[in-house]
Amino acid sequence: MDMSFSSADLAFREEVRTFIEENYPRITNTRSRGDMSRDDMLAWHKILAKKGWVAPHWPAEHGGSGWTITQRYIWNEECARAETTPLLPFGLSMVGPVIYTYGNEEQKKRFLPGIYNGEDWWCQGYSEPGAGSDLASLKTKAVREGDHYIINGQKTWTTLAQFADWMFCLARTDPDAKMQESISFFLIDMKTPGIEVRPIITMDGAHEVNEVYLDNVKVPAENMIGEENKGWTYAKFLLGNERSGIAGVARSKKAIERLRNIAASELMDGEPLIKDGEFGRKIAEVEIDLSALEVTELRTLAAESKGQGPGPESSILKIKGTEIQQRITELALEAVGNYAHVYAPHGKGEGDNAFTPGPEYSIGVAQNYQNMRKTSIYGGSNEIQHNIIAKMVLGL
Ligand SMILES: Cc1cc2nc3c(=O)[nH]c(=O)nc-3n(C[C@H](O)[C@H](O)[C@H](O)COP(=O)(O)OP(=O)(O)OC[C@H]3O[C@@H](n4cnc5c(N)ncnc54)[C@H](O)[C@@H]3O)c2cc1C
């Protein structure tokens, strides 16, 4: 396995680094997605769409950049290094690939440009109360009436549905068939009468997730992807894409750098924490884990570039990646100590947000700690990933 970068790769790194430095809109003064406006979240997306870099993994005919897997890796590293706002995955990485893989020509023409240009915001309507890990037991029903389907049910944990123009949604179309053979995949206009979005406020005080109620929602039959009752195939294809890139190695490196800065701050009471051998050991431990994860990710990439698609390795990357992300937020919380005041979610600011309990470096640390608990739950919980490894790798 050759893991060194070629001179062409190094030149590419320079090119993308310069582009980010010159074009990234520094609109965000907070790291929480729950605090950003729709326009804030789409600003970088739109700049990249104009440049032709917003969907590197898409086929060239739909706007993909044609980058190699190594170039995509370098791109992700450079974005993390510059702390760019992550692009929303729902259109670009989830439903987009489903549409260009399984959609008909009409659907490709109608939906792909809006996803690519950042005009249409998508949300994911998979989970329901009682159907998360066991997704195939979902109860939302779609009944065909002429050239429409009438959809009734409830979705939950629907990320950023408050901004969404469209939702991709799984619904049961044959009550008598086996669970996996009776699900269809619909594209639903969020302005359709009968859709209600209700916020779920999470423990960090953010409005990032929602419940979505569907009450006799009329969806044109042409908005169904592929064949009726074959939706599980498309749903699984999408979940495979959701897990790739979830290791977040480059962003964890940046988070460790921030952690070191906090621990080295002269503003700490007494000696800076970084001088405490025990705390230094904890940081070193997580850095070692991160290096091991990075090598595992590079090994997976090397195999992928030879055409061997990621298999159960993506479950290993998901578990270790999210454990490391959570560990870093735990250490940051430990480092800020009393200043991790939970009742000042937005830190320094205007009006209700004016109060902040500690120095600049403490802002957002507690909220980030709380927010990152989600990473071991979504994208298939870590327990479910352990089950996949047990079955696929260990043959249990
Ligand atoms: C912040 C956040 C954002 C999300 N965004 C979206 C979204 O946009 N769209 C969407 O559709 N969904 C979304 N989800 C939902 C997410 O996919 C589910 O939460 C996840 O699949 C787990 O399902 P559940 O919450 O119903 O928990 P359950 O499936 O009820 O699991 C509860 C616990 O039991 C464990 N468990 C369950 N089954 C097994 C098993 N067989 N073996 C071992 N342990 C098991 C789980 O690991 C978990 O710890 C989001 C979730 C979160 C937290």
Coordinates of C-alpha atoms and ligand atoms in Angstrom, one line a residue:
M1 CA 0.0 0.0 0.0
D2 CA 1.4 3.3 -1.1
M3 CA 0.2 6.1 1.2
S4 CA 2.4 9.0 0.0
F5 CA 1.1 11.9 -2.1
S6 CA 2.2 12.4 -5.7
S7 CA 3.5 15.8 -6.8
A8 CA 0.2 16.2 -8.7
D9 CA -1.6 15.6 -5.5
L10 CA 0.5 18.2 -3.7
A11 CA -0.1 20.7 -6.4
F12 CA -3.8 20.0 -6.1
R13 CA -3.6 20.6 -2.3
E14 CA -2.1 24.0 -3.0
E15 CA -4.8 24.9 -5.5
V16 CA -7.7 24.0 -3.2
R17 CA -6.0 25.7 -0.2
T18 CA -5.7 28.9 -2.1
F19 CA -9.2 28.7 -3.4
I20 CA -10.6 28.2 0.1
E21 CA -8.5 31.1 1.5
E22 CA -9.7 33.4 -1.2
N23 CA -13.4 32.4 -1.5
Y24 CA -14.7 31.0 1.8
P25 CA -17.3 33.3 3.3
R26 CA -16.5 33.7 7.0
I27 CA -20.1 34.2 8.0
T28 CA -20.1 32.0 11.0
N29 CA -19.2 33.2 14.4
T30 CA -20.5 30.0 16.0
R31 CA -19.9 26.3 15.3
S32 CA -23.5 25.2 16.0
R33 CA -25.6 24.4 12.9
G34 CA -28.7 25.0 15.0
D35 CA -27.8 28.7 15.3
M36 CA -27.3 29.4 11.6
S37 CA -29.8 30.8 9.1
R38 CA -30.7 29.0 5.8
D39 CA -28.7 31.5 3.8
D40 CA -25.6 31.1 6.1
M41 CA -25.7 27.4 5.6
L42 CA -26.0 27.6 1.8
A43 CA -23.5 30.4 1.1
W44 CA -20.5 28.1 0.8
H45 CA -22.5 25.5 -1.1
K46 CA -23.4 28.1 -3.8
I47 CA -19.9 29.3 -4.2
L48 CA -18.7 25.7 -4.7
A49 CA -21.5 25.0 -7.2
K50 CA -20.4 27.9 -9.3
K51 CA -16.8 26.6 -9.2
G52 CA -18.0 23.0 -10.1
W53 CA -16.7 21.6 -6.8
V54 CA -19.8 21.1 -4.8
A55 CA -20.4 17.4 -5.7
P56 CA -17.0 15.9 -6.5
H57 CA -18.4 12.3 -6.2
W58 CA -21.2 12.8 -8.7
P59 CA -20.8 11.5 -12.3
A60 CA -19.3 14.1 -14.6
E61 CA -22.5 14.3 -16.7
H62 CA -24.4 15.7 -13.6
G63 CA -21.6 18.1 -12.5
G64 CA -19.1 15.8 -10.7
S65 CA -15.6 17.2 -10.6
G66 CA -13.9 14.0 -11.8
W67 CA -11.5 14.1 -8.8
T68 CA -9.7 10.9 -7.8
I69 CA -10.4 9.4 -4.4
T70 CA -7.1 10.9 -3.1
Q71 CA -8.1 14.3 -4.4
R72 CA -11.4 14.0 -2.6
Y73 CA -9.5 13.1 0.6
I74 CA -7.2 16.1 0.2
W75 CA -10.3 18.4 -0.4
N76 CA -11.9 17.2 2.8
E77 CA -8.7 17.7 4.8
E78 CA -8.3 21.2 3.5
C79 CA -11.9 22.1 4.3
A80 CA -11.4 20.8 7.8
R81 CA -8.2 22.7 8.2
A82 CA -10.0 25.9 7.2
E83 CA -13.0 25.0 9.4
T84 CA -15.4 25.5 6.6
T85 CA -19.1 24.9 7.3
P86 CA -19.8 21.3 6.4
L87 CA -22.1 21.0 3.4
L88 CA -25.5 19.5 4.1
P89 CA -25.5 15.8 3.1
F90 CA -29.2 15.4 2.5
G91 CA -29.3 16.5 -1.2
L92 CA -25.6 16.1 -2.3
S93 CA -24.7 12.8 -0.6
M94 CA -28.1 11.1 0.1
V95 CA -31.0 11.7 -2.3
G96 CA -28.8 13.0 -5.2
P97 CA -27.0 9.7 -5.7
V98 CA -30.4 7.8 -5.4
I99 CA -31.9 10.0 -8.1
Y100 CA -29.0 9.7 -10.6
T101 CA -28.7 5.9 -9.9
Y102 CA -32.4 4.8 -9.7
G103 CA -34.5 7.8 -10.9
N104 CA -35.9 8.2 -14.4
E105 CA -34.7 10.8 -16.9
E106 CA -37.5 13.2 -16.0
Q107 CA -36.7 13.0 -12.3
K108 CA -33.0 13.5 -13.0
K109 CA -33.7 16.7 -15.0
R110 CA -36.2 18.0 -12.5
F111 CA -34.3 17.4 -9.2
L112 CA -30.6 17.2 -9.8
P113 CA -29.9 20.9 -10.8
G114 CA -31.8 22.2 -7.7
I115 CA -29.7 19.9 -5.4
Y116 CA -26.5 20.8 -7.2
N117 CA -27.0 24.6 -7.1
G118 CA -28.3 24.7 -3.6
E119 CA -31.7 26.0 -4.6
D120 CA -33.6 23.1 -3.1
W121 CA -33.1 22.1 0.5
W122 CA -33.8 18.4 1.3
C123 CA -34.6 16.5 4.5
Q124 CA -34.6 12.8 5.3
G125 CA -37.9 11.3 6.2
Y126 CA -36.8 7.8 7.3
S127 CA -37.1 7.4 11.1
E128 CA -40.4 7.2 12.9
P129 CA -41.3 6.8 16.6
G130 CA -40.7 3.0 17.0
A131 CA -38.8 2.7 13.7
G132 CA -35.1 3.8 14.0
S133 CA -32.6 1.0 14.1
D134 CA -35.4 -1.3 13.0
L135 CA -36.3 1.0 10.1
A136 CA -38.1 -1.7 8.1
S137 CA -40.9 -1.7 10.7
L138 CA -41.9 1.8 9.7
K139 CA -45.7 2.5 9.7
T140 CA -46.2 5.6 7.4
K141 CA -48.6 4.4 4.7
A142 CA -49.0 5.4 1.1
V143 CA -52.2 4.4 -0.8
R144 CA -52.5 4.8 -4.5
E145 CA -55.5 6.8 -5.7
G146 CA -55.5 7.4 -9.5
D147 CA -52.3 9.2 -10.4
H148 CA -51.5 10.1 -6.8
Y149 CA -50.5 8.5 -3.5
I150 CA -52.2 9.6 -0.3
I151 CA -49.6 9.5 2.5
N152 CA -50.3 9.3 6.3
G153 CA -47.9 8.9 9.1
Q154 CA -45.2 10.5 11.3
K155 CA -41.5 11.0 10.9
T156 CA -39.1 12.0 13.7
W157 CA -35.6 13.4 14.2
T158 CA -35.9 15.0 10.8
T159 CA -32.8 17.2 10.7
L160 CA -33.4 20.8 9.6
A161 CA -36.8 20.1 8.1
Q162 CA -37.8 23.6 9.2
F163 CA -35.9 24.9 6.2
A164 CA -36.7 22.1 3.7
D165 CA -38.3 22.5 0.3
W166 CA -38.4 18.7 -0.2
M167 CA -38.3 15.5 1.8
F168 CA -37.3 12.0 0.6
C169 CA -39.6 9.7 2.5
L170 CA -40.1 6.0 3.0
A171 CA -43.7 4.8 3.2
R172 CA -45.4 1.4 3.1
T173 CA -47.3 0.6 -0.1
D174 CA -48.4 -3.0 0.5
P175 CA -49.7 -3.8 4.0
D176 CA -49.7 -7.6 3.2
A177 CA -46.2 -8.1 1.9
K178 CA -43.0 -8.8 3.9
M179 CA -41.6 -5.7 5.7
Q180 CA -38.7 -5.1 3.3
E181 CA -40.8 -5.8 0.2
S182 CA -43.6 -3.3 0.8
I183 CA -41.7 0.0 1.1
S184 CA -41.6 2.7 -1.5
F185 CA -39.3 5.8 -1.8
F186 CA -41.1 9.1 -2.4
L187 CA -40.0 12.7 -3.1
I188 CA -42.4 15.0 -1.3
D189 CA -42.8 18.8 -1.8
M190 CA -42.8 20.2 1.8
K191 CA -45.4 22.8 0.7
T192 CA -48.0 20.1 0.1
P193 CA -51.1 20.6 2.3
G194 CA -51.2 18.2 5.2
I195 CA -47.5 18.5 6.2
E196 CA -46.8 19.9 9.6
V197 CA -43.2 20.4 11.0
R198 CA -42.9 20.6 14.8
P199 CA -39.5 21.4 16.4
I200 CA -37.7 19.2 18.8
I201 CA -35.3 21.3 21.0
T202 CA -32.3 19.3 22.0
M203 CA -30.4 19.5 25.3
D204 CA -27.9 22.0 23.8
G205 CA -30.8 24.4 23.3
A206 CA -30.7 24.1 19.5
H207 CA -33.5 23.6 17.0
E208 CA -31.8 21.1 14.7
V209 CA -34.3 18.3 14.6
N210 CA -38.1 18.0 14.1
E211 CA -41.1 15.8 14.0
V212 CA -42.9 15.8 10.6
Y213 CA -46.6 14.9 10.5
L214 CA -48.2 13.7 7.2
D215 CA -52.0 14.0 7.2
N216 CA -53.6 12.9 3.8
V217 CA -50.6 14.3 1.9
K218 CA -51.3 14.0 -1.9
V219 CA -48.1 13.1 -3.7
P220 CA -48.0 12.7 -7.6
A221 CA -47.1 9.1 -8.6
E222 CA -44.3 10.5 -10.8
N223 CA -42.5 11.5 -7.5
M224 CA -41.9 7.9 -6.6
I225 CA -38.4 6.6 -7.3
G226 CA -38.0 3.4 -9.2
E227 CA -40.6 0.7 -8.7
E228 CA -43.3 0.4 -6.1
N229 CA -42.3 -1.8 -3.1
K230 CA -38.6 -1.7 -4.1
G231 CA -37.9 1.3 -1.9
W232 CA -35.8 -0.7 0.6
T233 CA -33.2 -1.3 -2.1
Y234 CA -32.8 2.5 -2.7
A235 CA -33.0 3.2 1.1
K236 CA -30.1 0.8 1.8
F237 CA -28.0 2.3 -1.0
L238 CA -28.5 5.7 0.5
L239 CA -27.6 4.5 4.0
G240 CA -24.2 3.2 2.7
N241 CA -23.4 6.7 1.4
E242 CA -24.5 8.2 4.7
R243 CA -21.8 6.3 6.6
S244 CA -18.9 7.1 4.3
G245 CA -16.9 10.1 5.4
I246 CA -18.4 9.8 8.9
A247 CA -15.0 9.1 10.5
G248 CA -14.3 12.9 10.4
V249 CA -10.5 12.5 10.9
A250 CA -9.5 15.9 9.5
R251 CA -12.1 17.7 11.6
S252 CA -11.0 15.8 14.8
K253 CA -7.4 16.9 14.1
K254 CA -8.6 20.5 14.1
A255 CA -10.7 19.9 17.3
I256 CA -7.6 18.5 19.1
E257 CA -5.7 21.7 18.1
R258 CA -8.5 23.8 19.6
L259 CA -8.4 21.6 22.7
R260 CA -4.7 22.1 23.1
N261 CA -5.2 25.9 22.8
I262 CA -7.8 25.9 25.5
A263 CA -5.6 23.8 27.8
A264 CA -2.6 26.1 27.2
S265 CA -4.5 29.3 27.9
E266 CA -2.9 31.6 30.3
L267 CA -6.4 32.6 31.5
M268 CA -6.7 29.3 33.3
D269 CA -6.8 29.6 37.1
G270 CA -3.3 28.7 38.3
E271 CA -1.0 26.8 35.9
P272 CA -2.3 26.1 32.3
L273 CA -3.8 22.7 32.3
I274 CA -1.5 21.5 29.4
K275 CA 1.4 21.5 32.0
D276 CA -0.5 18.9 34.0
G277 CA 1.0 15.5 33.0
E278 CA -2.2 13.6 33.6
F279 CA -4.2 15.9 31.2
G280 CA -1.4 15.8 28.6
R281 CA -1.6 12.0 28.7
K282 CA -5.3 12.1 28.0
I283 CA -4.8 14.3 25.0
A284 CA -1.9 12.0 23.8
E285 CA -4.2 9.0 24.1
V286 CA -6.9 10.5 21.9
E287 CA -4.2 11.6 19.4
I288 CA -2.8 8.1 19.1
D289 CA -6.3 6.7 18.5
L290 CA -6.9 9.3 15.8
S291 CA -3.6 8.4 14.1
A292 CA -4.6 4.8 14.1
L293 CA -8.0 5.7 12.7
E294 CA -6.3 7.9 10.0
V295 CA -4.2 4.9 8.8
T296 CA -7.3 2.7 8.7
E297 CA -9.1 5.3 6.7
L298 CA -6.1 5.7 4.3
R299 CA -6.0 1.9 3.9
T300 CA -9.7 1.9 3.0
L301 CA -9.1 4.7 0.5
A302 CA -6.2 2.8 -1.1
A303 CA -8.4 -0.2 -1.5
E304 CA -11.2 1.9 -2.9
S305 CA -8.9 3.6 -5.5
K306 CA -8.3 0.0 -6.8
G307 CA -12.0 -0.5 -7.2
Q308 CA -12.6 -2.4 -3.9
G309 CA -15.6 -0.6 -2.4
P310 CA -15.8 0.0 1.3
G311 CA -17.5 -2.9 3.1
P312 CA -17.8 -3.4 6.8
E313 CA -14.7 -1.2 7.3
S314 CA -17.1 1.8 7.1
S315 CA -18.7 0.5 10.4
I316 CA -15.2 0.5 12.0
L317 CA -14.6 4.0 10.8
K318 CA -18.0 5.2 12.1
I319 CA -17.5 3.7 15.6
K320 CA -14.0 4.8 16.2
G321 CA -14.5 8.2 14.5
T322 CA -17.5 9.1 16.6
E323 CA -15.9 7.8 19.8
I324 CA -12.9 10.1 19.2
Q325 CA -15.1 13.1 18.3
Q326 CA -17.0 12.6 21.6
R327 CA -13.9 12.0 23.6
I328 CA -12.4 15.3 22.4
T329 CA -15.5 17.2 23.5
E330 CA -15.3 15.5 26.9
L331 CA -11.7 16.7 27.3
A332 CA -12.7 20.2 26.2
L333 CA -15.4 20.2 28.8
E334 CA -12.9 19.1 31.5
A335 CA -10.5 21.8 30.3
V336 CA -12.9 24.7 30.7
G337 CA -14.2 23.3 34.0
N338 CA -16.6 25.7 35.8
Y339 CA -16.8 27.9 32.7
A340 CA -18.8 25.2 30.8
H341 CA -21.9 27.0 32.0
V342 CA -24.9 25.3 30.5
Y343 CA -27.3 28.2 30.6
A344 CA -25.6 30.5 28.2
P345 CA -26.0 28.5 24.9
H346 CA -25.0 31.3 22.6
G347 CA -22.3 33.0 24.6
K348 CA -21.4 36.6 24.0
G349 CA -24.0 38.4 22.0
E350 CA -27.0 40.7 22.1
G351 CA -30.1 40.8 24.3
D352 CA -31.0 37.4 25.8
N353 CA -27.6 36.1 24.7
A354 CA -25.5 38.9 26.2
F355 CA -24.4 36.9 29.3
T356 CA -21.4 34.7 29.1
P357 CA -19.9 33.1 32.2
G358 CA -16.3 32.8 31.3
P359 CA -13.5 33.6 28.9
E360 CA -13.8 33.6 25.1
Y361 CA -12.4 30.0 24.8
S362 CA -15.3 28.6 26.9
I363 CA -18.0 29.7 24.6
G364 CA -19.9 26.8 23.0
V365 CA -17.8 24.1 24.6
A366 CA -20.7 22.7 26.7
Q367 CA -23.1 22.9 23.8
N368 CA -20.7 21.2 21.6
Y369 CA -20.2 18.4 24.1
Q370 CA -24.0 18.0 24.4
N371 CA -24.6 18.2 20.6
M372 CA -21.9 15.6 19.8
R373 CA -23.7 12.9 21.8
K374 CA -25.8 12.4 18.6
T375 CA -22.9 11.1 16.6
S376 CA -23.0 7.6 18.1
I377 CA -26.8 7.4 17.5
Y378 CA -27.4 8.7 13.9
G379 CA -26.1 7.2 10.7
G380 CA -26.9 3.8 12.2
S381 CA -26.2 3.6 16.0
N382 CA -22.8 2.4 17.1
E383 CA -24.4 -0.7 18.6
I384 CA -25.8 -1.6 15.2
Q385 CA -22.4 -1.0 13.6
H386 CA -20.9 -3.5 16.2
N387 CA -23.6 -6.0 15.0
I388 CA -22.6 -5.5 11.4
I389 CA -18.9 -6.1 12.2
A390 CA -19.8 -9.2 14.2
K391 CA -21.7 -10.6 11.2
M392 CA -19.7 -9.5 8.3
V393 CA -16.1 -9.6 9.7
L394 CA -16.3 -12.2 12.5
G395 CA -19.0 -14.3 10.9
L396 CA -21.0 -14.5 14.2
Ligands
LIG1 C1 -29.4 14.4 16.1 C2 -30.1 13.4 15.2 C3 -30.4 13.6 13.9 C4 -31.1 12.7 13.2 N1 -31.5 13.0 11.9 C5 -32.3 12.2 11.2 C6 -32.9 12.6 10.0 O1 -32.7 13.7 9.5 N2 -33.7 11.7 9.4 C7 -34.0 10.5 9.9 O2 -34.8 9.8 9.2 N3 -33.5 10.1 11.1 C8 -32.7 10.9 11.7 N4 -32.2 10.5 13.0 C9 -32.6 9.3 13.5 C10 -31.6 8.2 13.7 O3 -31.3 7.6 12.5 C11 -32.1 7.2 14.8 O4 -32.1 7.9 16.0 C12 -31.3 6.0 14.9 O5 -31.5 5.2 13.7 C13 -31.6 5.2 16.1 O6 -33.0 4.9 16.2 P1 -33.9 5.2 17.5 O7 -33.6 6.6 17.9 O8 -35.3 4.9 17.1 O9 -33.4 4.3 18.6 P2 -33.7 2.7 18.8 O10 -33.6 2.0 17.5 O11 -34.9 2.6 19.5 O12 -32.5 2.3 19.7 C14 -32.4 2.5 21.1 C15 -31.1 2.0 21.6 O13 -31.1 0.5 21.4 C16 -30.0 0.1 20.7 N5 -30.4 -1.0 19.7 C17 -31.4 -1.0 18.9 N6 -31.5 -2.2 18.2 C18 -30.4 -2.9 18.6 C19 -29.8 -4.1 18.2 N7 -30.4 -4.9 17.3 N8 -28.7 -4.6 18.8 C20 -28.1 -3.8 19.8 N9 -28.5 -2.6 20.2 C21 -29.7 -2.1 19.6 C22 -29.6 1.3 19.9 O14 -28.2 1.3 19.5 C23 -29.9 2.5 20.9 O15 -28.8 2.6 21.8 C24 -31.5 11.4 13.7 C25 -31.1 11.1 15.1 C26 -30.4 12.1 15.8 C27 -30.0 11.7 17.2

